[in-house]
Amino acid sequence: MVQAKPADRSGARSEAREETERLILDAAEKVFAERGFGGATMQAIAGASGLPKANLHYYFTSKETLYRRVVERIFTIWLDAAATFETSGTPEAALRRYITRKMALSRSHRYGSKVWANEVMQGAPIIQDYLETTLRDWTDTRIALIEGWIASGAIQPIEPRWLLYMIWATTQHYADFAHQIETLNQGTPLSDAQWDNATETVCTIILRGIGLDCARDSP
Amino acid sequence: MVQAKPADRSGARSEAREETERLILDAAEKVFAERGFGGATMQAIAGASGLPKANLHYYFTSKETLYRRVVERIFTIWLDAAATFETSGTPEAALRRYITRKMALSRSHRYGSKVWANEVMQGAPIIQDYLETTLRDWTDTRIALIEGWIASGAIQPIEPRWLLYMIWATTQHYADFAHQIETLNQGTPLSDAQWDNATETVCTIILRGIGLDCARDSP
DNA sequence: ACCAGAGCTGACCATTCAGTCAAGTTTGAT
DNA sequence: ATCAAACTTGACTGAATGGTCAGCTCTGGT
C-alpha cells in the first residue's frame, strides 16, 4: 500500500513535500471555511489547489484527516494570539494588545476563523477535547486575572467571562462576517485605515466599558 | 404532476398543511444550522422531522426551496428585533432595548442565528439582495441616528458602524457559539440567571463604553 | 548512466445524494 | 355513501461523492 509518510532522507524532497502539503491545506481551509465539512468536496479542494483529486489522497489519507490538519493548524495560530494576553502588565496594556492581535488575525486569517466557527457550530466534533482542556484552562486563568483587577479596583466589577466572550465575538466577527461587512462597505474590503479605526473603536469601547480610560477622553 | 400549491378551500386542510410545513421548517432549520446547506441532507431533515423523505418533496419542491424558506423566516424574525432599535427615546433606552432583545433572540432562536451565520460565511448566495437593500438601509438610518447622538454630545464620539457590528457580534455569539459557551460552563446550558447577567454585562460595557453611565458627564 | 523509491494521475468503484414516481390512503364536501 | 382531490410513501434513478489503484514520470544518490 502506498504510504503518506516516507522517510525524509532528502532535504529537497521533504521541502517540496511540505510546500505541497501547505498548498493543499490552504485550499482546503478556504473550501472548508465557505462550505463547512459536509458541504466541502475533495473535488472542490482539488480545484482550488490546482491539483488532481487523487493527488490530495496521496498526501492526506482521507477528507477527515485533511480537515483535522486544517483545524489543528488554526488552533496553533489561535494559541499564539492567546499568548499575547499576558498575565503581566496593566489591564489596559494586556487587553489592548490582545484585542489588537485578534483583530489583525481576523484580517490575515479570515478562512481559519470561519473554519473554527463552523466547527463549533457543528458541536465541535473534532476539537471538543481542546475546548475542554486547553481553552478551558486558558479561560480560567484569564478570568482569575481579571477578577484580580476587579478586586484591586483597577477596573469596574463586571463578569470576566462575558467580557472575554465579547472580545472573541467582536474580533472574530470581522472574519466570519467579512462578506456582510464588505457588502455594507459598498462591496469593498475594509481599507487599512478602516481596520485601524475599527480596532481602535473596539479597544476604546471595551476599555472604557470596564471603567478604564473613562476620565481621560473628555477633558 | 403533483403540485405543492393546492387551493386552500378547506380551513382544516390548510391548517394541517401549515402545521406540517412548520414541522419540516423547524427540522430543516436545525439541520441546516448544524451542517450548513451543502452538508445537510434531505434524509437527515426527514429523520429530524419524523417524516419520510419523499414527503418533504411533496411540501417543498427542492432542497434549495426549503433552505430559502428557512432563511426567509429567519430574516423576518431579525427584522422584528431590528424594529426594537427605535429612533425615538434616549440612547440608553434604545440600545438597552435592542441589546436585550437580541440576546433573548439568541437564546430562543439559536438555530436561526446559526443558519444566518452559515449563509453569510458562504458569501450570502441567497440573501445577498437583502443585505444590499433592507440591511443596508436599516444600518444607514441607525448610523445617522447615532451620529446625531454624538453631535449632541449625548455619547462619546465613536464610529457608529463598528458599534453596531460589536452589538451584532456579541449578541449573536451566544447563539452561534452556544456549544463552546456550554462547554466552558461545565457542559451545561446557561441558566436564567446567567443569561440575565450576561445581558446586563453586555449592556453595561457597551453603554459605559460609549460614554453613557460614566461618572463624568459632558457639560 | 542507472535505478529504487517518491511523486503523480486517469480511470475506476461502492456508496450516498437529491429528486421522481406510481400506487396507495385519508379527507371533506356533497 | 361517494368521489375527487389532497396527502403519504417505499422503491427507484441518474448524478455526484470519497476513496482506490495500477501504472506512469520524475528525482537524487550512487
CSV table of C-alpha atoms (C1' of nucleotides) in Angstrom, one decimal:
chain,number,residue,atom,x,y,z
A,1,MET,CA,0.0,0.0,0.0
A,2,VAL,CA,1.1,3.5,-0.7
A,3,GLN,CA,2.2,5.3,2.4
A,4,ALA,CA,1.9,9.1,3.0
A,5,LYS,CA,4.7,9.1,5.5
A,6,PRO,CA,8.0,8.4,3.7
A,7,ALA,CA,11.4,8.8,5.4
A,8,ASP,CA,12.6,12.4,5.0
A,9,ARG,CA,16.1,11.4,3.9
A,10,SER,CA,16.3,14.1,1.3
A,11,GLY,CA,16.1,17.7,2.3
A,12,ALA,CA,14.9,18.9,-1.1
A,13,ARG,CA,12.3,16.2,-1.2
A,14,SER,CA,10.8,16.9,2.2
A,15,GLU,CA,10.8,20.6,1.5
A,16,ALA,CA,8.9,20.1,-1.7
A,17,ARG,CA,6.5,17.9,0.2
A,18,GLU,CA,5.9,20.4,2.9
A,19,GLU,CA,5.2,23.0,0.3
A,20,THR,CA,2.6,20.8,-1.5
A,21,GLU,CA,1.0,20.0,1.8
A,22,ARG,CA,0.7,23.7,2.6
A,23,LEU,CA,-0.8,24.3,-0.8
A,24,ILE,CA,-3.4,21.7,-0.2
A,25,LEU,CA,-4.0,22.9,3.4
A,26,ASP,CA,-4.5,26.5,2.2
A,27,ALA,CA,-7.0,25.4,-0.5
A,28,ALA,CA,-8.8,23.1,2.0
A,29,GLU,CA,-9.0,25.8,4.6
A,30,LYS,CA,-10.8,28.1,2.1
A,31,VAL,CA,-13.2,25.4,0.9
A,32,PHE,CA,-14.0,24.1,4.4
A,33,ALA,CA,-14.5,27.7,5.6
A,34,GLU,CA,-17.0,28.5,2.9
A,35,ARG,CA,-18.9,25.3,2.8
A,36,GLY,CA,-18.3,23.5,6.1
A,37,PHE,CA,-17.0,20.0,6.4
A,38,GLY,CA,-20.0,18.2,4.9
A,39,GLY,CA,-20.5,20.8,2.2
A,40,ALA,CA,-16.9,20.7,1.1
A,41,THR,CA,-15.9,18.2,-1.6
A,42,MET,CA,-12.4,16.8,-2.3
A,43,GLN,CA,-13.0,17.8,-5.9
A,44,ALA,CA,-13.6,21.4,-4.9
A,45,ILE,CA,-10.4,21.4,-2.8
A,46,ALA,CA,-8.5,19.8,-5.7
A,47,GLY,CA,-9.8,22.6,-8.0
A,48,ALA,CA,-8.8,25.3,-5.5
A,49,SER,CA,-5.3,23.9,-5.2
A,50,GLY,CA,-4.8,23.2,-8.9
A,51,LEU,CA,-4.0,19.5,-8.2
A,52,PRO,CA,-5.9,16.4,-9.3
A,53,LYS,CA,-8.1,14.9,-6.7
A,54,ALA,CA,-6.1,11.6,-6.5
A,55,ASN,CA,-3.0,13.7,-5.5
A,56,LEU,CA,-4.8,15.0,-2.5
A,57,HIS,CA,-5.3,11.5,-1.3
A,58,TYR,CA,-1.6,10.8,-1.7
A,59,TYR,CA,-0.8,13.5,0.9
A,60,PHE,CA,-3.8,13.1,3.1
A,61,THR,CA,-5.4,9.7,3.6
A,62,SER,CA,-9.0,11.0,3.9
A,63,LYS,CA,-11.2,14.1,3.9
A,64,GLU,CA,-11.4,13.9,7.7
A,65,THR,CA,-7.6,13.7,8.1
A,66,LEU,CA,-7.3,16.7,5.9
A,67,TYR,CA,-10.0,18.6,7.9
A,68,ARG,CA,-8.3,17.6,11.1
A,69,ARG,CA,-5.0,19.0,10.0
A,70,VAL,CA,-6.6,22.2,8.9
A,71,VAL,CA,-8.3,22.6,12.3
A,72,GLU,CA,-5.2,21.8,14.2
A,73,ARG,CA,-3.2,24.4,12.2
A,74,ILE,CA,-5.9,27.0,13.1
A,75,PHE,CA,-5.8,26.1,16.8
A,76,THR,CA,-2.0,26.7,16.8
A,77,ILE,CA,-2.5,30.2,15.4
A,78,TRP,CA,-5.2,30.8,18.0
A,79,LEU,CA,-2.9,29.7,20.8
A,80,ASP,CA,-0.2,32.2,19.5
A,81,ALA,CA,-2.7,35.0,19.7
A,82,ALA,CA,-3.9,33.8,23.1
A,83,ALA,CA,-0.4,34.1,24.5
A,84,THR,CA,-0.4,37.8,23.8
A,85,PHE,CA,-3.0,38.2,26.6
A,86,GLU,CA,-0.2,38.3,29.1
A,87,THR,CA,-0.7,38.0,32.8
A,88,SER,CA,1.8,40.7,33.4
A,89,GLY,CA,1.3,44.4,32.7
A,90,THR,CA,-1.5,46.8,33.2
A,91,PRO,CA,-5.1,45.8,32.3
A,92,GLU,CA,-5.2,48.3,29.6
A,93,ALA,CA,-1.9,47.1,28.0
A,94,ALA,CA,-2.9,43.4,28.2
A,95,LEU,CA,-6.4,43.9,26.8
A,96,ARG,CA,-5.3,46.4,24.1
A,97,ARG,CA,-2.6,44.1,23.0
A,98,TYR,CA,-4.9,41.1,22.9
A,99,ILE,CA,-7.7,42.8,21.0
A,100,THR,CA,-5.3,44.3,18.5
A,101,ARG,CA,-3.7,40.9,17.9
A,102,LYS,CA,-7.1,39.3,17.4
A,103,MET,CA,-8.3,41.9,15.0
A,104,ALA,CA,-5.1,41.5,13.0
A,105,LEU,CA,-5.7,37.8,12.9
A,106,SER,CA,-9.3,38.2,11.7
A,107,ARG,CA,-7.8,40.2,8.8
A,108,SER,CA,-5.0,37.8,7.9
A,109,HIS,CA,-6.7,34.5,8.7
A,110,ARG,CA,-10.2,35.0,7.6
A,111,TYR,CA,-10.7,31.5,6.5
A,112,GLY,CA,-9.2,29.9,9.6
A,113,SER,CA,-11.6,31.8,11.8
A,114,LYS,CA,-14.5,30.6,9.6
A,115,VAL,CA,-13.4,27.0,9.9
A,116,TRP,CA,-13.3,27.4,13.7
A,117,ALA,CA,-16.7,28.9,13.7
A,118,ASN,CA,-18.1,26.2,11.5
A,119,GLU,CA,-16.5,23.5,13.7
A,120,VAL,CA,-18.0,25.0,16.9
A,121,MET,CA,-21.4,25.5,15.3
A,122,GLN,CA,-21.4,21.8,14.4
A,123,GLY,CA,-20.8,20.9,18.0
A,124,ALA,CA,-17.0,20.7,17.8
A,125,PRO,CA,-16.9,17.0,16.8
A,126,ILE,CA,-13.1,17.3,16.2
A,127,ILE,CA,-11.9,19.9,18.8
A,128,GLN,CA,-14.1,19.0,21.7
A,129,ASP,CA,-11.1,17.9,23.7
A,130,TYR,CA,-9.3,21.1,23.0
A,131,LEU,CA,-12.2,23.1,24.3
A,132,GLU,CA,-12.3,21.0,27.5
A,133,THR,CA,-8.6,21.2,28.2
A,134,THR,CA,-6.6,24.0,26.6
A,135,LEU,CA,-9.3,26.5,26.0
A,136,ARG,CA,-10.9,25.9,29.4
A,137,ASP,CA,-7.6,26.3,31.2
A,138,TRP,CA,-6.7,29.4,29.3
A,139,THR,CA,-10.1,30.9,30.0
A,140,ASP,CA,-9.9,30.1,33.7
A,141,THR,CA,-6.6,31.7,34.2
A,142,ARG,CA,-7.7,34.9,32.4
A,143,ILE,CA,-10.9,35.0,34.4
A,144,ALA,CA,-8.8,34.8,37.6
A,145,LEU,CA,-6.6,37.5,36.3
A,146,ILE,CA,-9.5,39.8,35.5
A,147,GLU,CA,-11.0,39.1,38.9
A,148,GLY,CA,-7.8,40.3,40.4
A,149,TRP,CA,-8.1,43.5,38.5
A,150,ILE,CA,-11.6,44.0,39.8
A,151,ALA,CA,-10.6,43.2,43.4
A,152,SER,CA,-7.8,45.8,43.2
A,153,GLY,CA,-10.2,48.4,41.9
A,154,ALA,CA,-8.3,48.7,38.6
A,155,ILE,CA,-11.5,48.1,36.6
A,156,GLN,CA,-15.2,48.1,37.3
A,157,PRO,CA,-16.9,45.0,38.5
A,158,ILE,CA,-18.1,43.1,35.5
A,159,GLU,CA,-18.4,39.3,35.0
A,160,PRO,CA,-15.0,38.5,33.4
A,161,ARG,CA,-16.4,35.6,31.4
A,162,TRP,CA,-18.8,37.7,29.4
A,163,LEU,CA,-16.1,40.2,28.8
A,164,LEU,CA,-13.9,37.5,27.2
A,165,TYR,CA,-16.8,36.3,25.1
A,166,MET,CA,-17.4,39.9,24.0
A,167,ILE,CA,-13.8,40.2,22.8
A,168,TRP,CA,-13.9,36.9,21.0
A,169,ALA,CA,-17.2,37.6,19.4
A,170,THR,CA,-16.4,41.1,18.2
A,171,THR,CA,-12.9,40.4,16.8
A,172,GLN,CA,-13.9,37.2,15.1
A,173,HIS,CA,-17.0,38.8,13.6
A,174,TYR,CA,-14.7,40.8,11.3
A,175,ALA,CA,-13.5,37.5,9.8
A,176,ASP,CA,-16.6,35.3,10.0
A,177,PHE,CA,-19.0,38.0,8.7
A,178,ALA,CA,-16.5,39.7,6.4
A,179,HIS,CA,-18.8,39.3,3.5
A,180,GLN,CA,-21.6,41.1,5.3
A,181,ILE,CA,-19.2,43.8,6.4
A,182,GLU,CA,-17.9,44.3,2.8
A,183,THR,CA,-21.4,44.4,1.4
A,184,LEU,CA,-22.2,47.2,3.9
A,185,ASN,CA,-19.0,48.9,2.9
A,186,GLN,CA,-20.1,49.4,-0.8
A,187,GLY,CA,-18.9,45.9,-1.6
A,188,THR,CA,-15.2,46.7,-1.0
A,189,PRO,CA,-12.9,45.2,1.7
A,190,LEU,CA,-12.1,47.4,4.6
A,191,SER,CA,-9.1,49.7,4.0
A,192,ASP,CA,-6.1,49.8,6.2
A,193,ALA,CA,-7.5,53.0,7.8
A,194,GLN,CA,-10.8,51.3,8.4
A,195,TRP,CA,-9.2,48.3,10.0
A,196,ASP,CA,-7.2,50.6,12.3
A,197,ASN,CA,-10.2,52.7,13.1
A,198,ALA,CA,-12.3,49.6,13.9
A,199,THR,CA,-9.6,48.2,16.1
A,200,GLU,CA,-9.3,51.4,17.9
A,201,THR,CA,-13.0,51.7,18.4
A,202,VAL,CA,-13.3,48.2,19.7
A,203,CYS,CA,-10.4,48.9,22.2
A,204,THR,CA,-12.0,52.2,23.3
A,205,ILE,CA,-15.4,50.8,23.9
A,206,ILE,CA,-14.2,47.7,25.7
A,207,LEU,CA,-11.7,49.6,27.8
A,208,ARG,CA,-14.0,52.5,28.7
A,209,GLY,CA,-16.7,49.9,29.1
A,210,ILE,CA,-14.9,48.3,32.0
A,211,GLY,CA,-14.0,51.5,33.6
A,212,LEU,CA,-10.6,52.3,32.2
A,213,ASP,CA,-9.9,55.3,30.1
A,214,CYS,CA,-13.1,56.9,31.3
A,215,ALA,CA,-11.9,60.3,32.6
A,216,ARG,CA,-9.2,60.6,30.1
A,217,ASP,CA,-11.2,61.1,26.9
A,218,SER,CA,-13.3,64.1,27.8
A,219,PRO,CA,-11.2,66.7,29.4
B,1,MET,CA,-47.7,16.3,-11.9
B,2,VAL,CA,-48.2,16.7,-8.3
B,3,GLN,CA,-48.4,20.3,-7.2
B,4,ALA,CA,-47.3,21.7,-3.9
B,5,LYS,CA,-49.7,24.6,-4.2
B,6,PRO,CA,-53.3,23.4,-3.8
B,7,ALA,CA,-56.2,25.7,-3.4
B,8,ASP,CA,-56.9,26.4,0.3
B,9,ARG,CA,-60.6,25.8,0.1
B,10,SER,CA,-60.7,23.9,3.3
B,11,GLY,CA,-59.7,25.6,6.5
B,12,ALA,CA,-58.8,22.4,8.3
B,13,ARG,CA,-56.7,21.2,5.4
B,14,SER,CA,-54.7,24.4,5.1
B,15,GLU,CA,-54.2,24.5,8.8
B,16,ALA,CA,-52.8,20.9,8.9
B,17,ARG,CA,-50.7,21.8,5.9
B,18,GLU,CA,-49.2,24.8,7.7
B,19,GLU,CA,-48.5,22.7,10.7
B,20,THR,CA,-46.7,20.1,8.6
B,21,GLU,CA,-44.7,22.8,6.8
B,22,ARG,CA,-43.7,24.3,10.1
B,23,LEU,CA,-42.6,20.9,11.4
B,24,ILE,CA,-40.4,20.5,8.3
B,25,LEU,CA,-39.1,24.0,8.5
B,26,ASP,CA,-38.1,23.6,12.2
B,27,ALA,CA,-36.3,20.3,11.4
B,28,ALA,CA,-34.6,21.8,8.4
B,29,GLU,CA,-33.5,24.9,10.4
B,30,LYS,CA,-31.8,22.7,12.9
B,31,VAL,CA,-30.0,20.5,10.3
B,32,PHE,CA,-29.0,23.5,8.1
B,33,ALA,CA,-27.7,25.3,11.2
B,34,GLU,CA,-25.5,22.4,12.3
B,35,ARG,CA,-24.3,21.3,8.9
B,36,GLY,CA,-24.7,24.2,6.5
B,37,PHE,CA,-26.5,24.0,3.2
B,38,GLY,CA,-24.1,21.6,1.5
B,39,GLY,CA,-23.6,19.4,4.5
B,40,ALA,CA,-27.3,19.0,5.2
B,41,THR,CA,-29.1,16.1,3.6
B,42,MET,CA,-32.8,15.7,2.9
B,43,GLN,CA,-32.6,12.4,4.6
B,44,ALA,CA,-31.3,14.0,7.8
B,45,ILE,CA,-34.1,16.6,7.7
B,46,ALA,CA,-36.6,13.8,7.2
B,47,GLY,CA,-35.2,12.0,10.2
B,48,ALA,CA,-35.3,15.1,12.3
B,49,SER,CA,-38.9,15.8,11.4
B,50,GLY,CA,-40.0,12.2,11.7
B,51,LEU,CA,-41.4,12.2,8.1
B,52,PRO,CA,-40.3,10.1,5.1
B,53,LYS,CA,-38.0,11.9,2.7
B,54,ALA,CA,-40.5,11.7,-0.2
B,55,ASN,CA,-43.0,13.7,1.9
B,56,LEU,CA,-40.6,16.6,2.2
B,57,HIS,CA,-40.5,16.9,-1.5
B,58,TYR,CA,-44.3,17.0,-1.6
B,59,TYR,CA,-44.2,20.2,0.5
B,60,PHE,CA,-41.0,21.7,-0.8
B,61,THR,CA,-40.0,21.2,-4.4
B,62,SER,CA,-36.3,21.1,-3.7
B,63,LYS,CA,-33.6,21.3,-1.1
B,64,GLU,CA,-32.9,24.9,-2.2
B,65,THR,CA,-36.5,25.9,-1.9
B,66,LEU,CA,-36.7,24.5,1.6
B,67,TYR,CA,-33.5,26.3,2.5
B,68,ARG,CA,-34.8,29.6,1.0
B,69,ARG,CA,-37.9,29.3,3.1
B,70,VAL,CA,-35.9,28.7,6.3
B,71,VAL,CA,-33.7,31.7,5.6
B,72,GLU,CA,-36.6,34.0,4.8
B,73,ARG,CA,-38.3,33.0,8.0
B,74,ILE,CA,-35.2,33.9,10.0
B,75,PHE,CA,-34.9,37.2,8.2
B,76,THR,CA,-38.4,38.1,9.3
B,77,ILE,CA,-37.5,37.4,12.9
B,78,TRP,CA,-34.4,39.5,12.5
B,79,LEU,CA,-36.5,42.4,11.2
B,80,ASP,CA,-38.8,42.2,14.2
B,81,ALA,CA,-35.8,42.5,16.5
B,82,ALA,CA,-34.3,45.3,14.4
B,83,ALA,CA,-37.5,47.3,14.9
B,84,THR,CA,-36.9,47.5,18.6
B,85,PHE,CA,-34.0,49.8,17.9
B,86,GLU,CA,-36.3,52.7,17.8
B,87,THR,CA,-35.4,56.1,16.5
B,88,SER,CA,-37.1,57.7,19.4
B,89,GLY,CA,-36.1,57.7,23.0
B,90,THR,CA,-32.8,58.2,24.8
B,91,PRO,CA,-29.7,56.5,23.5
B,92,GLU,CA,-29.6,54.4,26.6
B,93,ALA,CA,-33.2,53.2,26.3
B,94,ALA,CA,-32.8,52.4,22.6
B,95,LEU,CA,-29.6,50.5,22.9
B,96,ARG,CA,-30.6,48.7,26.1
B,97,ARG,CA,-33.8,47.6,24.5
B,98,TYR,CA,-32.1,46.4,21.3
B,99,ILE,CA,-29.3,44.5,23.0
B,100,THR,CA,-31.8,42.8,25.4
B,101,ARG,CA,-34.0,41.8,22.5
B,102,LYS,CA,-31.1,40.4,20.5
B,103,MET,CA,-29.8,38.4,23.5
B,104,ALA,CA,-33.2,37.0,24.0
B,105,LEU,CA,-33.4,36.1,20.4
B,106,SER,CA,-30.0,34.3,20.6
B,107,ARG,CA,-31.5,32.1,23.3
B,108,SER,CA,-34.8,31.4,21.7
B,109,HIS,CA,-33.6,31.1,18.1
B,110,ARG,CA,-30.2,29.5,18.3
B,111,TYR,CA,-30.6,27.6,15.1
B,112,GLY,CA,-31.9,30.5,13.1
B,113,SER,CA,-28.9,32.6,14.1
B,114,LYS,CA,-26.6,29.7,13.0
B,115,VAL,CA,-28.2,29.4,9.6
B,116,TRP,CA,-27.8,33.1,9.1
B,117,ALA,CA,-24.1,32.9,10.1
B,118,ASN,CA,-23.6,30.0,7.8
B,119,GLU,CA,-25.3,31.8,4.9
B,120,VAL,CA,-23.1,34.9,5.4
B,121,MET,CA,-20.0,32.8,5.7
B,122,GLN,CA,-20.8,31.2,2.4
B,123,GLY,CA,-21.0,34.6,0.8
B,124,ALA,CA,-24.7,35.1,1.2
B,125,PRO,CA,-25.7,33.3,-2.1
B,126,ILE,CA,-29.4,33.5,-1.1
B,127,ILE,CA,-29.7,36.7,0.9
B,128,GLN,CA,-27.3,39.0,-0.9
B,129,ASP,CA,-30.2,41.2,-2.1
B,130,TYR,CA,-31.5,41.6,1.5
B,131,LEU,CA,-28.0,42.6,2.6
B,132,GLU,CA,-27.9,45.3,-0.1
B,133,THR,CA,-31.3,46.7,0.4
B,134,THR,CA,-33.1,46.1,3.8
B,135,LEU,CA,-30.0,45.6,5.9
B,136,ARG,CA,-28.1,48.5,4.3
B,137,ASP,CA,-31.0,50.8,4.7
B,138,TRP,CA,-31.5,49.8,8.3
B,139,THR,CA,-27.9,50.2,9.1
B,140,ASP,CA,-27.7,53.6,7.4
B,141,THR,CA,-30.6,55.1,9.4
B,142,ARG,CA,-29.2,53.8,12.7
B,143,ILE,CA,-25.7,55.2,11.9
B,144,ALA,CA,-27.3,58.5,11.2
B,145,LEU,CA,-29.2,58.3,14.5
B,146,ILE,CA,-26.1,57.5,16.4
B,147,GLU,CA,-24.2,60.3,14.7
B,148,GLY,CA,-26.9,62.6,15.9
B,149,TRP,CA,-26.3,61.4,19.5
B,150,ILE,CA,-22.6,62.1,19.1
B,151,ALA,CA,-23.2,65.6,17.6
B,152,SER,CA,-25.5,66.5,20.5
B,153,GLY,CA,-22.9,65.3,23.0
B,154,ALA,CA,-25.1,62.5,24.3
B,155,ILE,CA,-22.5,59.9,23.8
B,156,GLN,CA,-18.7,59.9,23.1
B,157,PRO,CA,-17.5,60.2,19.6
B,158,ILE,CA,-17.0,56.6,18.3
B,159,GLU,CA,-17.6,55.3,14.8
B,160,PRO,CA,-21.3,54.1,14.8
B,161,ARG,CA,-20.7,51.3,12.3
B,162,TRP,CA,-18.2,49.5,14.5
B,163,LEU,CA,-20.5,49.9,17.4
B,164,LEU,CA,-23.4,48.2,15.6
B,165,TYR,CA,-21.1,45.4,14.5
B,166,MET,CA,-20.0,44.9,18.1
B,167,ILE,CA,-23.6,44.6,19.2
B,168,TRP,CA,-24.4,42.1,16.4
B,169,ALA,CA,-21.3,40.1,17.0
B,170,THR,CA,-21.6,39.9,20.8
B,171,THR,CA,-25.3,39.0,20.9
B,172,GLN,CA,-25.2,36.5,18.1
B,173,HIS,CA,-22.1,34.9,19.6
B,174,TYR,CA,-24.3,33.5,22.3
B,175,ALA,CA,-26.3,31.6,19.7
B,176,ASP,CA,-23.6,30.7,17.1
B,177,PHE,CA,-21.0,29.6,19.7
B,178,ALA,CA,-23.5,28.2,22.2
B,179,HIS,CA,-21.7,24.9,22.2
B,180,GLN,CA,-18.4,26.5,23.1
B,181,ILE,CA,-20.1,28.6,25.8
B,182,GLU,CA,-21.8,25.5,27.2
B,183,THR,CA,-18.5,23.5,27.2
B,184,LEU,CA,-16.9,26.3,29.2
B,185,ASN,CA,-19.9,26.3,31.5
B,186,GLN,CA,-19.2,22.7,32.7
B,187,GLY,CA,-21.1,21.3,29.7
B,188,THR,CA,-24.5,22.8,30.9
B,189,PRO,CA,-26.6,25.5,29.2
B,190,LEU,CA,-26.6,28.9,30.7
B,191,SER,CA,-29.2,29.3,33.4
B,192,ASP,CA,-31.8,32.0,33.5
B,193,ALA,CA,-29.6,34.0,36.0
B,194,GLN,CA,-26.6,33.6,33.7
B,195,TRP,CA,-28.4,34.9,30.7
B,196,ASP,CA,-29.7,37.9,32.7
B,197,ASN,CA,-26.2,38.5,34.0
B,198,ALA,CA,-24.6,38.2,30.6
B,199,THR,CA,-27.2,40.5,29.0
B,200,GLU,CA,-26.7,43.1,31.8
B,201,THR,CA,-22.9,42.9,31.4
B,202,VAL,CA,-23.1,43.4,27.7
B,203,CYS,CA,-25.4,46.4,28.2
B,204,THR,CA,-23.2,47.8,30.8
B,205,ILE,CA,-19.9,47.5,28.9
B,206,ILE,CA,-21.5,48.9,25.7
B,207,LEU,CA,-23.3,51.8,27.3
B,208,ARG,CA,-20.3,52.8,29.5
B,209,GLY,CA,-18.1,52.2,26.5
B,210,ILE,CA,-19.7,54.9,24.5
B,211,GLY,CA,-19.7,57.3,27.4
B,212,LEU,CA,-23.1,56.7,28.9
B,213,ASP,CA,-23.4,55.7,32.5
B,214,CYS,CA,-20.0,57.1,33.1
B,215,ALA,CA,-19.2,59.1,36.2
B,216,ARG,CA,-18.3,62.1,34.2
B,217,ASP,CA,-20.8,63.8,32.0
B,218,SER,CA,-20.5,66.2,29.2
B,219,PRO,CA,-21.4,69.8,30.2
C,1,DA,C1',24.1,6.2,-16.7
C,2,DC,C1',21.5,3.7,-13.6
C,3,DC,C1',17.5,2.7,-10.7
C,4,DA,C1',14.8,2.4,-6.4
C,5,DG,C1',11.6,4.8,-4.4
C,6,DA,C1',8.9,9.1,-4.1
C,7,DG,C1',5.5,11.7,-6.6
C,8,DC,C1',1.7,11.8,-9.7
C,9,DT,C1',-2.8,10.8,-12.1
C,10,DG,C1',-6.7,8.9,-15.2
C,11,DA,C1',-9.8,5.6,-14.7
C,12,DC,C1',-12.4,3.2,-11.8
C,13,DC,C1',-15.7,1.5,-7.7
C,14,DA,C1',-19.1,1.4,-3.9
C,15,DT,C1',-21.9,4.5,-1.6
C,16,DT,C1',-24.8,8.3,-0.9
C,17,DC,C1',-27.2,12.1,-2.6
C,18,DA,C1',-31.5,15.0,-4.4
C,19,DG,C1',-35.2,14.2,-6.7
C,20,DT,C1',-39.1,11.1,-9.1
C,21,DC,C1',-43.0,8.2,-9.4
C,22,DA,C1',-46.6,5.1,-9.2
C,23,DA,C1',-49.6,3.1,-6.2
C,24,DG,C1',-51.5,3.6,-2.4
C,25,DT,C1',-54.5,6.0,2.0
C,26,DT,C1',-57.1,9.8,4.0
C,27,DT,C1',-60.2,13.7,3.9
C,28,DG,C1',-64.1,16.7,3.5
C,29,DA,C1',-67.7,18.4,0.6
C,30,DT,C1',-71.8,16.7,-1.5
D,1,DA,C1',-72.0,6.5,0.8
D,2,DT,C1',-69.5,8.6,-2.9
D,3,DC,C1',-65.7,10.6,-5.1
D,4,DA,C1',-62.2,13.7,-6.4
D,5,DA,C1',-58.6,15.9,-4.6
D,6,DA,C1',-55.1,16.1,-1.1
D,7,DC,C1',-51.8,13.6,1.2
D,8,DT,C1',-48.4,9.7,2.0
D,9,DT,C1',-44.6,6.7,1.0
D,10,DG,C1',-41.5,2.6,-0.5
D,11,DA,C1',-38.9,1.9,-4.3
D,12,DC,C1',-36.4,3.7,-7.7
D,13,DT,C1',-32.9,6.7,-10.8
D,14,DG,C1',-29.0,9.4,-12.5
D,15,DA,C1',-25.5,12.1,-10.8
D,16,DA,C1',-22.0,13.1,-7.5
D,17,DT,C1',-19.1,11.8,-3.7
D,18,DG,C1',-15.0,9.8,-1.1
D,19,DG,C1',-11.7,6.8,-1.9
D,20,DT,C1',-8.6,3.2,-4.6
D,21,DC,C1',-5.2,1.5,-7.6
D,22,DA,C1',-2.3,0.3,-11.4
D,23,DG,C1',0.9,2.2,-13.9
D,24,DC,C1',3.1,6.2,-15.2
D,25,DT,C1',7.0,10.1,-14.6
D,26,DC,C1',10.4,12.3,-12.0
D,27,DT,C1',14.4,12.7,-8.9
D,28,DG,C1',18.6,12.2,-6.3
D,29,DG,C1',22.1,9.2,-4.6
D,30,DT,C1',25.5,6.0,-6.4
